[in-house]
Short mmCIF file of C-alpha atoms and ligand atoms in Angstrom, two decimals:
data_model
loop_
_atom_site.label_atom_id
_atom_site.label_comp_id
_atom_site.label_asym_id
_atom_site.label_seq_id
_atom_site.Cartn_x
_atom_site.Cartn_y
_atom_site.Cartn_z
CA UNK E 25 102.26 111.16 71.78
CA UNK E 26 103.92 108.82 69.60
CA UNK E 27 102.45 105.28 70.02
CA UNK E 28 105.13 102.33 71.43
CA UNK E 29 106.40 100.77 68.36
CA UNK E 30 105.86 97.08 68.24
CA UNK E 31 108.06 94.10 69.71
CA UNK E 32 110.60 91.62 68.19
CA UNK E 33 110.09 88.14 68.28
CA UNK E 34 112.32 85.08 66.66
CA UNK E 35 111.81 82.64 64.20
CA UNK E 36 113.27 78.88 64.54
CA UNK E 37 112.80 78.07 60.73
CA UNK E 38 116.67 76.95 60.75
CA UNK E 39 115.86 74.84 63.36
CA UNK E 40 115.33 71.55 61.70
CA UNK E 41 115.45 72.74 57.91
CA UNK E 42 118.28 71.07 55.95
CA UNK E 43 117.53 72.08 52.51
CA UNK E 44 118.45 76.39 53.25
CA UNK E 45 119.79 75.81 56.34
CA UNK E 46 121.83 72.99 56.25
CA UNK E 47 120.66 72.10 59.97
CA UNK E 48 122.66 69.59 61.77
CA UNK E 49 121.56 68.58 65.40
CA UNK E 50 124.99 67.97 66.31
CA UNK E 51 126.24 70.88 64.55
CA UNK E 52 123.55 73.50 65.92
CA UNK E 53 121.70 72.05 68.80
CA UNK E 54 123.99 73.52 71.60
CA UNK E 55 124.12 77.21 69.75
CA UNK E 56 120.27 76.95 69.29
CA UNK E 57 119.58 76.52 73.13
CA UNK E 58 121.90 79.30 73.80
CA UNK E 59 120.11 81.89 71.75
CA UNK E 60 116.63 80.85 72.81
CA UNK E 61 117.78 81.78 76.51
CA UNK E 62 119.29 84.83 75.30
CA UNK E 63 116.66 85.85 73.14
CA UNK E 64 114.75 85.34 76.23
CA UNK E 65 116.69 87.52 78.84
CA UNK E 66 116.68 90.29 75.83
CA UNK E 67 113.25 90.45 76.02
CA UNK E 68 112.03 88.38 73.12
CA UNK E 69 108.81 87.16 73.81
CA UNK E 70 106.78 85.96 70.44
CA UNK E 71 108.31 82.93 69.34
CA UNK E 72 107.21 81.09 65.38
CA UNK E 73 107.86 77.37 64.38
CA UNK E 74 106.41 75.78 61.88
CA UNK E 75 104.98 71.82 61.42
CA UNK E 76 107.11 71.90 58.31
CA UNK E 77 110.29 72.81 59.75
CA UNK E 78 111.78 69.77 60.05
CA UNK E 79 111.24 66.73 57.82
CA UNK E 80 111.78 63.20 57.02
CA UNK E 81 114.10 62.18 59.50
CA UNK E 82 113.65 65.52 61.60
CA UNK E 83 110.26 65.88 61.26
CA UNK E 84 108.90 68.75 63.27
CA UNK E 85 112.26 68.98 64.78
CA UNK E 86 112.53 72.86 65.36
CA UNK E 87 108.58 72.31 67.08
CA UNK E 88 110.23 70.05 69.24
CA UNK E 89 113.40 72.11 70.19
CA UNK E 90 111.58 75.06 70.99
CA UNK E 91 109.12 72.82 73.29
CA UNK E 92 112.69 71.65 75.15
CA UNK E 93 113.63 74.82 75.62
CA UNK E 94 110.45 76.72 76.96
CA UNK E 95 110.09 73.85 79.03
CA UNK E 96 113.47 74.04 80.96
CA UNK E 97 112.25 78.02 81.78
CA UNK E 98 111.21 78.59 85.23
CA UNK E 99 107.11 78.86 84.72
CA UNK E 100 106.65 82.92 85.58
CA UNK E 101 109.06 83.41 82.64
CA UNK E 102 107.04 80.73 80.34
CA UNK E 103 104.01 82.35 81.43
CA UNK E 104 105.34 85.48 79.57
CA UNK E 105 105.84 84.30 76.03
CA UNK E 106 103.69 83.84 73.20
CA UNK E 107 104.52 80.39 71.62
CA UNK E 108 103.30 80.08 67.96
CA UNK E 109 103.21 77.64 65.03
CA UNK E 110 101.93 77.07 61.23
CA UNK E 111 100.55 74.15 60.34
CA UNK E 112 100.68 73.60 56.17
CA UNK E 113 97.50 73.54 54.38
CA UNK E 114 99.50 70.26 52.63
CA UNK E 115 96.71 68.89 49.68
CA UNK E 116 95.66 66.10 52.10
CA UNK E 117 94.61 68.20 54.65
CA UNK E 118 91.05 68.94 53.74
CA UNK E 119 87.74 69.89 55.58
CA UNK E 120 86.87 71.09 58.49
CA UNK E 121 89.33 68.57 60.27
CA UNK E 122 91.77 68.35 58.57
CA UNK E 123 94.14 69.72 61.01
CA UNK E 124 92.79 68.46 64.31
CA UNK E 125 95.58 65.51 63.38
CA UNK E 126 98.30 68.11 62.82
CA UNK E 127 97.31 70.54 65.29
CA UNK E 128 97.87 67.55 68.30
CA UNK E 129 100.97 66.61 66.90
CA UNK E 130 102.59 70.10 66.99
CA UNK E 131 101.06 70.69 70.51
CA UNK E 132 103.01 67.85 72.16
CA UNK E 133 106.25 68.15 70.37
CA UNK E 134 105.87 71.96 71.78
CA UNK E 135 105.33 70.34 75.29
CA UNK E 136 101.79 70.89 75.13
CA UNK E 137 102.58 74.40 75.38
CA UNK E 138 100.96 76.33 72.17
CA UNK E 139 99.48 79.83 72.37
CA UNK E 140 99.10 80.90 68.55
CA UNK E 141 98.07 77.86 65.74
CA UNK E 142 98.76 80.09 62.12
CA UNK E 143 97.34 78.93 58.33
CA UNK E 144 101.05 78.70 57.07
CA UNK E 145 99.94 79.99 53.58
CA UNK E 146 97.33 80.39 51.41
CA UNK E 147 96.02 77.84 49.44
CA UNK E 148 94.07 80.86 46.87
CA UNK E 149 96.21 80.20 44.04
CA UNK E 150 95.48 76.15 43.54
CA UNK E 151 93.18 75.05 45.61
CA UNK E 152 90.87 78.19 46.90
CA UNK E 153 88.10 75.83 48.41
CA UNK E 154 90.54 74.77 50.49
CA UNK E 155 91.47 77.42 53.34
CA UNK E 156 88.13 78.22 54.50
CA UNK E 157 87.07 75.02 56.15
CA UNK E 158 90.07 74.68 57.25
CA UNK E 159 90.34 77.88 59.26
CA UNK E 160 86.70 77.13 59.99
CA UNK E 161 88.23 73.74 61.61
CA UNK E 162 90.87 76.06 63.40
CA UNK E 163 88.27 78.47 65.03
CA UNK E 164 86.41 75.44 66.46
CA UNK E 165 89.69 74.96 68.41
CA UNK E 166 89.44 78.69 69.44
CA UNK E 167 86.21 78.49 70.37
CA UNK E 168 86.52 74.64 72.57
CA UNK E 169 89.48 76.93 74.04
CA UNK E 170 92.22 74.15 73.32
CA UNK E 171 94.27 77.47 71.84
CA UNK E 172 93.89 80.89 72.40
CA UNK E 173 94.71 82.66 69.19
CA UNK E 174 94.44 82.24 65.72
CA UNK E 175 97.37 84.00 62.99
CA UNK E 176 97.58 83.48 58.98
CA UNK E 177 99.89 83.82 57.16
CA UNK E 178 101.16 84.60 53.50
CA UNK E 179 98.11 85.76 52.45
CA UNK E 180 97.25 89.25 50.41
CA UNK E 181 95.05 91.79 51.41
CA UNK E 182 91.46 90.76 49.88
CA UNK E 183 91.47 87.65 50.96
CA UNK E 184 92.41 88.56 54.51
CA UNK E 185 89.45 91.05 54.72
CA UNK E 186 87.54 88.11 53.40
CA UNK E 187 88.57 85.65 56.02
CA UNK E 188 88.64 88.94 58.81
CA UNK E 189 84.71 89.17 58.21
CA UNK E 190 83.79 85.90 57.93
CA UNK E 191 85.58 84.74 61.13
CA UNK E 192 84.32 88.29 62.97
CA UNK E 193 80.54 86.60 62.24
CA UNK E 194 81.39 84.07 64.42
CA UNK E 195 83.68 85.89 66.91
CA UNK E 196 86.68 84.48 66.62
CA UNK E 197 89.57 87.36 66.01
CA UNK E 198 92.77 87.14 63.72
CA UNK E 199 95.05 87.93 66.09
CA UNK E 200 98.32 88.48 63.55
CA UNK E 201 99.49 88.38 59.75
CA UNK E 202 102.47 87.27 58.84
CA UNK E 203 104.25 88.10 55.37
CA UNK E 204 107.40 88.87 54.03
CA UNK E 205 108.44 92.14 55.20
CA UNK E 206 112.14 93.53 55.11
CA UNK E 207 113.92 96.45 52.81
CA UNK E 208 113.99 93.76 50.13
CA UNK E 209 110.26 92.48 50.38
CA UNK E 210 107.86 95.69 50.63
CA UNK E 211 105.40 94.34 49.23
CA UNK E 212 102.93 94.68 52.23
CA UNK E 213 103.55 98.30 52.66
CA UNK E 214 101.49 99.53 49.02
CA UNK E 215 98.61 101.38 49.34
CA UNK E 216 95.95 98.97 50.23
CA UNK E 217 98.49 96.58 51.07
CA UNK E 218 98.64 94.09 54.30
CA UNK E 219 99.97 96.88 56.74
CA UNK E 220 97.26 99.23 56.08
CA UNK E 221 94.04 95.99 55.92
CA UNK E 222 96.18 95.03 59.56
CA UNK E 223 96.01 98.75 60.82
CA UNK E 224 92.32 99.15 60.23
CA UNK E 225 91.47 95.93 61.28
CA UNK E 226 93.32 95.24 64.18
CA UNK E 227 95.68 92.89 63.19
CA UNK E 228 99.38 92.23 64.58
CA UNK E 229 101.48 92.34 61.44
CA UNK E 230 104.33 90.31 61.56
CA UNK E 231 107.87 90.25 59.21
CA UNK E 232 109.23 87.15 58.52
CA UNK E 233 112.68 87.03 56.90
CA UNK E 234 113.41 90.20 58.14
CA UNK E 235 116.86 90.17 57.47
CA UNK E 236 116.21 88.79 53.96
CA UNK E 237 117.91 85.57 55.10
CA UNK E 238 120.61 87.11 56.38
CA UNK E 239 121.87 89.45 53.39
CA UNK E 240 120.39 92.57 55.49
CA UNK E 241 123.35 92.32 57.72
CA UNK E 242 126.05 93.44 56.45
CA UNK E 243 127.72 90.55 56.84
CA UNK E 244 128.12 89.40 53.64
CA UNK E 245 129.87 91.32 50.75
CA UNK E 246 130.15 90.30 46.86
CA UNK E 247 133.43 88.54 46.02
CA UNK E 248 133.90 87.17 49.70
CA UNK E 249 132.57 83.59 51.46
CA UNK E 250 129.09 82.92 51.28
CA UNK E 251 126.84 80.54 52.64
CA UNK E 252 126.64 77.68 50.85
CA UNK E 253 123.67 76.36 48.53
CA UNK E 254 120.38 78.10 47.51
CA UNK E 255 121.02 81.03 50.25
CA UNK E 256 124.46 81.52 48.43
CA UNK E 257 122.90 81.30 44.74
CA UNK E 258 120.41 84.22 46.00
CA UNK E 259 122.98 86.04 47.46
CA UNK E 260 125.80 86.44 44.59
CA UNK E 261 123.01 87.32 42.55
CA UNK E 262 121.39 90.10 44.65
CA UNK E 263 124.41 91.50 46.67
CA UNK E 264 125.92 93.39 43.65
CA UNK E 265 122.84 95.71 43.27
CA UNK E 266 121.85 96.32 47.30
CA UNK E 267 125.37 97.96 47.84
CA UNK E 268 123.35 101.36 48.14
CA UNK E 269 121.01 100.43 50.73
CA UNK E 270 123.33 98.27 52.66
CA UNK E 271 125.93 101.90 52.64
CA UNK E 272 122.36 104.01 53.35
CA UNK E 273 122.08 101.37 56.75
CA UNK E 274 125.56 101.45 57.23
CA UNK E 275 125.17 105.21 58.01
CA UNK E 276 121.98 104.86 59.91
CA UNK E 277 123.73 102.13 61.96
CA UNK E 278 127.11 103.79 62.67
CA UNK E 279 125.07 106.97 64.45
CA UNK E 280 123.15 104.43 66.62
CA UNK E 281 126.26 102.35 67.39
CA UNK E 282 124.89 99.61 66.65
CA UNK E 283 124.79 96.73 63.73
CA UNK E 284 123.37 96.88 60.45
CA UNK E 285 121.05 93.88 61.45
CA UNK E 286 119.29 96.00 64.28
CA UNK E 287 118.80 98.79 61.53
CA UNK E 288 117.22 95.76 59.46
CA UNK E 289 114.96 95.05 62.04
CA UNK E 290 113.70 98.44 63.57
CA UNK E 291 113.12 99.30 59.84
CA UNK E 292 110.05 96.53 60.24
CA UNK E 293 108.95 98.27 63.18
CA UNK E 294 108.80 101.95 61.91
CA UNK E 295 106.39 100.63 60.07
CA UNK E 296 104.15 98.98 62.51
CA UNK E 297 105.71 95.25 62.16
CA UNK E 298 106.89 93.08 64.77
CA UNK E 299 110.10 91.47 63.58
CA UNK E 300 110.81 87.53 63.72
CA UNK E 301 114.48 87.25 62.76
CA UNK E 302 115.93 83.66 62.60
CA UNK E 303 118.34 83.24 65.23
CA UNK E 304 120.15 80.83 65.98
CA UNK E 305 123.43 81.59 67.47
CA UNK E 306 123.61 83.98 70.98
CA UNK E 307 125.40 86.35 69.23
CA UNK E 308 123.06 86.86 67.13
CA UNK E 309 120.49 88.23 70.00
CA UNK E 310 122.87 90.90 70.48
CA UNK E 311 121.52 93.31 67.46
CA UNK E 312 118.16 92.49 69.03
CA UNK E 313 119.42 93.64 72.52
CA UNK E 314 120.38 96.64 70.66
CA UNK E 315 117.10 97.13 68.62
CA UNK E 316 115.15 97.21 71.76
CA UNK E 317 117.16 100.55 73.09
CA UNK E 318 116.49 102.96 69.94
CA UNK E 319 114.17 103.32 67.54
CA UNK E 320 115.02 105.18 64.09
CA UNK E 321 112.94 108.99 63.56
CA UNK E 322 111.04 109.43 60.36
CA UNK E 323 113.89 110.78 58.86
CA UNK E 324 115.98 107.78 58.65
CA UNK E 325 113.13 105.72 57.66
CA UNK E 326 112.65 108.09 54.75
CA UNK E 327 116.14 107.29 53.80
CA UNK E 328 116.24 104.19 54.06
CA UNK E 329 112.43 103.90 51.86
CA UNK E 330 114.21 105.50 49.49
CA UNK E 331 116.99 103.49 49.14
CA UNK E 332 115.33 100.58 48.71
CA UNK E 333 112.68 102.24 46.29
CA UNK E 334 115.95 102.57 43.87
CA UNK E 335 116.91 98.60 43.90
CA UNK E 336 116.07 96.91 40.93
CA UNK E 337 115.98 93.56 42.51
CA UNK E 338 114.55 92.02 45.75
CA UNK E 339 113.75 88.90 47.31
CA UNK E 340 111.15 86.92 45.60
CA UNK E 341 107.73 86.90 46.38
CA UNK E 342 106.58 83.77 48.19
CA UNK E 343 104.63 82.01 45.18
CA UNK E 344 101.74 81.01 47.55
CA UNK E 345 100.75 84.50 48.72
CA UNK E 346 97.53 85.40 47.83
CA UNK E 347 96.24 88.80 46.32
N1 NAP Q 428 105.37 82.19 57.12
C1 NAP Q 428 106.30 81.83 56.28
O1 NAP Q 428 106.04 81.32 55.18
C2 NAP Q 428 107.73 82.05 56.65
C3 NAP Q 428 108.73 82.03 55.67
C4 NAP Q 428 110.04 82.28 56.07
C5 NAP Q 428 110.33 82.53 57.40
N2 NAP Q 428 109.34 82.52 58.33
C6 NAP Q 428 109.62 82.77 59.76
O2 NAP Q 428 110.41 83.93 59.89
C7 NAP Q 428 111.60 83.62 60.59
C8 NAP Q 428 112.74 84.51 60.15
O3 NAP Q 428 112.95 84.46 58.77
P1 NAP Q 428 114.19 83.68 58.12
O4 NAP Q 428 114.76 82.75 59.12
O5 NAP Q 428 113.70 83.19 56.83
O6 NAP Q 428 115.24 84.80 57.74
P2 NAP Q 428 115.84 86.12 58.40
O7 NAP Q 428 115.31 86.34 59.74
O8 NAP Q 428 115.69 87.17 57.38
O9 NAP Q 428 117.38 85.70 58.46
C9 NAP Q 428 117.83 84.80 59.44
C10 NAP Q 428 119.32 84.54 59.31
O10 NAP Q 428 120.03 85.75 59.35
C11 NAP Q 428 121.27 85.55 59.99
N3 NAP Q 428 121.38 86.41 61.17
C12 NAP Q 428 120.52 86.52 62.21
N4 NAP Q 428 120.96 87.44 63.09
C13 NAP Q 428 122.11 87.91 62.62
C14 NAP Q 428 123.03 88.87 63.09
N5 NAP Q 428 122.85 89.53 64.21
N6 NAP Q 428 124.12 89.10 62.32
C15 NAP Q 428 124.33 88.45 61.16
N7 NAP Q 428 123.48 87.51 60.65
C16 NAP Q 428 122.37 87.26 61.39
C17 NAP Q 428 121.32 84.09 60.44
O11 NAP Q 428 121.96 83.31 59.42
P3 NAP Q 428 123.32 82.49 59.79
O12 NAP Q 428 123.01 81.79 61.08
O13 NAP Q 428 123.52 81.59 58.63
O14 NAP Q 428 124.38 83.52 59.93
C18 NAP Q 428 119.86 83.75 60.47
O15 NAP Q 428 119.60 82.39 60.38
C19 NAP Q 428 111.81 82.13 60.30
O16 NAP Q 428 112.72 81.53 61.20
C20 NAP Q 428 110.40 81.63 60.41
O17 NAP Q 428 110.03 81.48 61.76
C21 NAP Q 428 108.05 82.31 57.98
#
């Protein structure tokens, strides 16, 4: 029997961040508070922030929203949902607690309410002595039961196993991964790669940018408006060369009757990966609400490999993943 493919949850990176996402709280605030509910009723049920989404000004603005809005739920419906953040492994937070600080902070702009604490990347590349003590400092928590589970995030597949064992000694459990996953970000899928070190060792793998920012859904089309700023830079310079793969999910979406986006996202879980699209408008939800009634065969996911195996270009790599 074929085994239930996995969830979607939502990210709430645009939340608070000006700099990609132009966030405005009088611009978005009333939108954002719509789509959590309707994300919600849809069945969304894993929900990602981040300590750094939000700064200056806004600092840990989209922790805060999201602690607003799971707090105005009746409780059997909070009970339900699995709220998660990152905390940044910034150069200043070093040792063994050197996130207790961070890790309060998040917890009461969330309402107290905080089921997940992630490692929001690796810190291999620059500063390798850094990350272990630090999710050392993180399993204490576990352990103390002040949070429940642990997640990491951006990290490659050697270090992972690394981390995996080390933590297993000790018996605390990674409970997810999350990477960039998405038809323009495969990275995780090689050989060897994240999906398979999360397979064997029991690890939820989770897509972020799913939609590759938005480009995955169709919405957006070379010559026409796009958004402005870095998201529109990336986006006149990638959009001429995806035209095959967006036609290939084009086709895949018009025999499902439903949008490109939800072909986007149950992509991610053909492959085992739960799916944390930004959303931040209700409509948005809606190609969720559609993702959760069909699920693409094989075939289709074949097709769609391949297209993307032809692209010559793709999102970039996040710089601080680690091998
Ligand atoms: N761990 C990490 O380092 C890391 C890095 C990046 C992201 N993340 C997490 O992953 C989450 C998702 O990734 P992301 O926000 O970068 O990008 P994404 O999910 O690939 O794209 C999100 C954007 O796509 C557009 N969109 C969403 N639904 C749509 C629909 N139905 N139709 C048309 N457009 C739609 C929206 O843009 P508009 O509103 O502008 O239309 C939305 O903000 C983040 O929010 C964050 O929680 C984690």
């Amino acid at each position: 029997m074929a085994s239930k493919p996995p969830g979607i949850g939502a990210g709430t990176w645009s939340w608070g961040n000006r700099f990609l996402w132009d966030y405005r709280p009088e611009r978005h605030d009333s939108a954002i508070n719509a789509a959590f509910a309707a994300a919600v009723a849809a069945g969304v049920r894993l929900f990602d922030s981040a300590d750094s989404y939000g700064t200056g000004a806004l600092e840990g603005r989209s922790e805060r929203l999201l602690g607003q809005a799971v707090g105005a739920l009746p409780a059997a419906q909070q009970r339900d949902l699995v709220i998660a953040t990152k905390l940044a492994p910034f150069p200043w937070r070093v040792g063994r607690r050197g996130f207790d600080r961070a890790f309060a902070a998040s917890r009461a702009r969330l309402g107290g309410r905080l089921d997940r604490v992630q490692l929001h990347w690796s810190t291999a590349r620059y500063a390798p002595w850094q990350e272990g003590p630090l999710l050392q400092g993180l399993s204490d928590l576990l352990e103390a039961e002040v949070v429940p589970q642990l997640g990491i995030s951006n990290m490659g597949p050697r270090r992972l196993r690394r981390w995996h064992g080390e933590l297993q000694r000790r018996g605390v459990a990674i409970t997810s991964l999350q990477v960039q996953l998405s038809l323009l970000a495969r990275e995780a899928l090689a050989p060897g790669g994240v999906r398979d070190v999360c397979a064997e060792l029991g690890i939820e793998l989770i897509a972020y940018s799913p939609l590759a920012l938005g480009l995955l859904s169709g919405r957006w089309q070379t010559g026409g408006a796009l958004p402005s700023g870095a998201r529109g830079s990336l986006f006149r310079r990638l959009l001429p060369g995806i035209s095959p793969l967006l036609e290939e999910m084009a086709a895949v979406a018009a025999e499902h009757w439903v949008e490109t986006t939800s072909v986007a996202l149950n992509w991610c879980r053909a492959h085992g990966a739960t799916p944390i699209p930004g959303l931040r408008r209700p409509d948005q939800v809606e190609a969720v609400r559609q993702s959760f009634r069909w699920m693409m065969d094989s075939e289709e996911r074949q097709r769609l490999d391949h297209a993307a195996a032809m692209l010559q270009n793709g999102m970039p790599a996040n710089p601080f993943s680690s091998s």
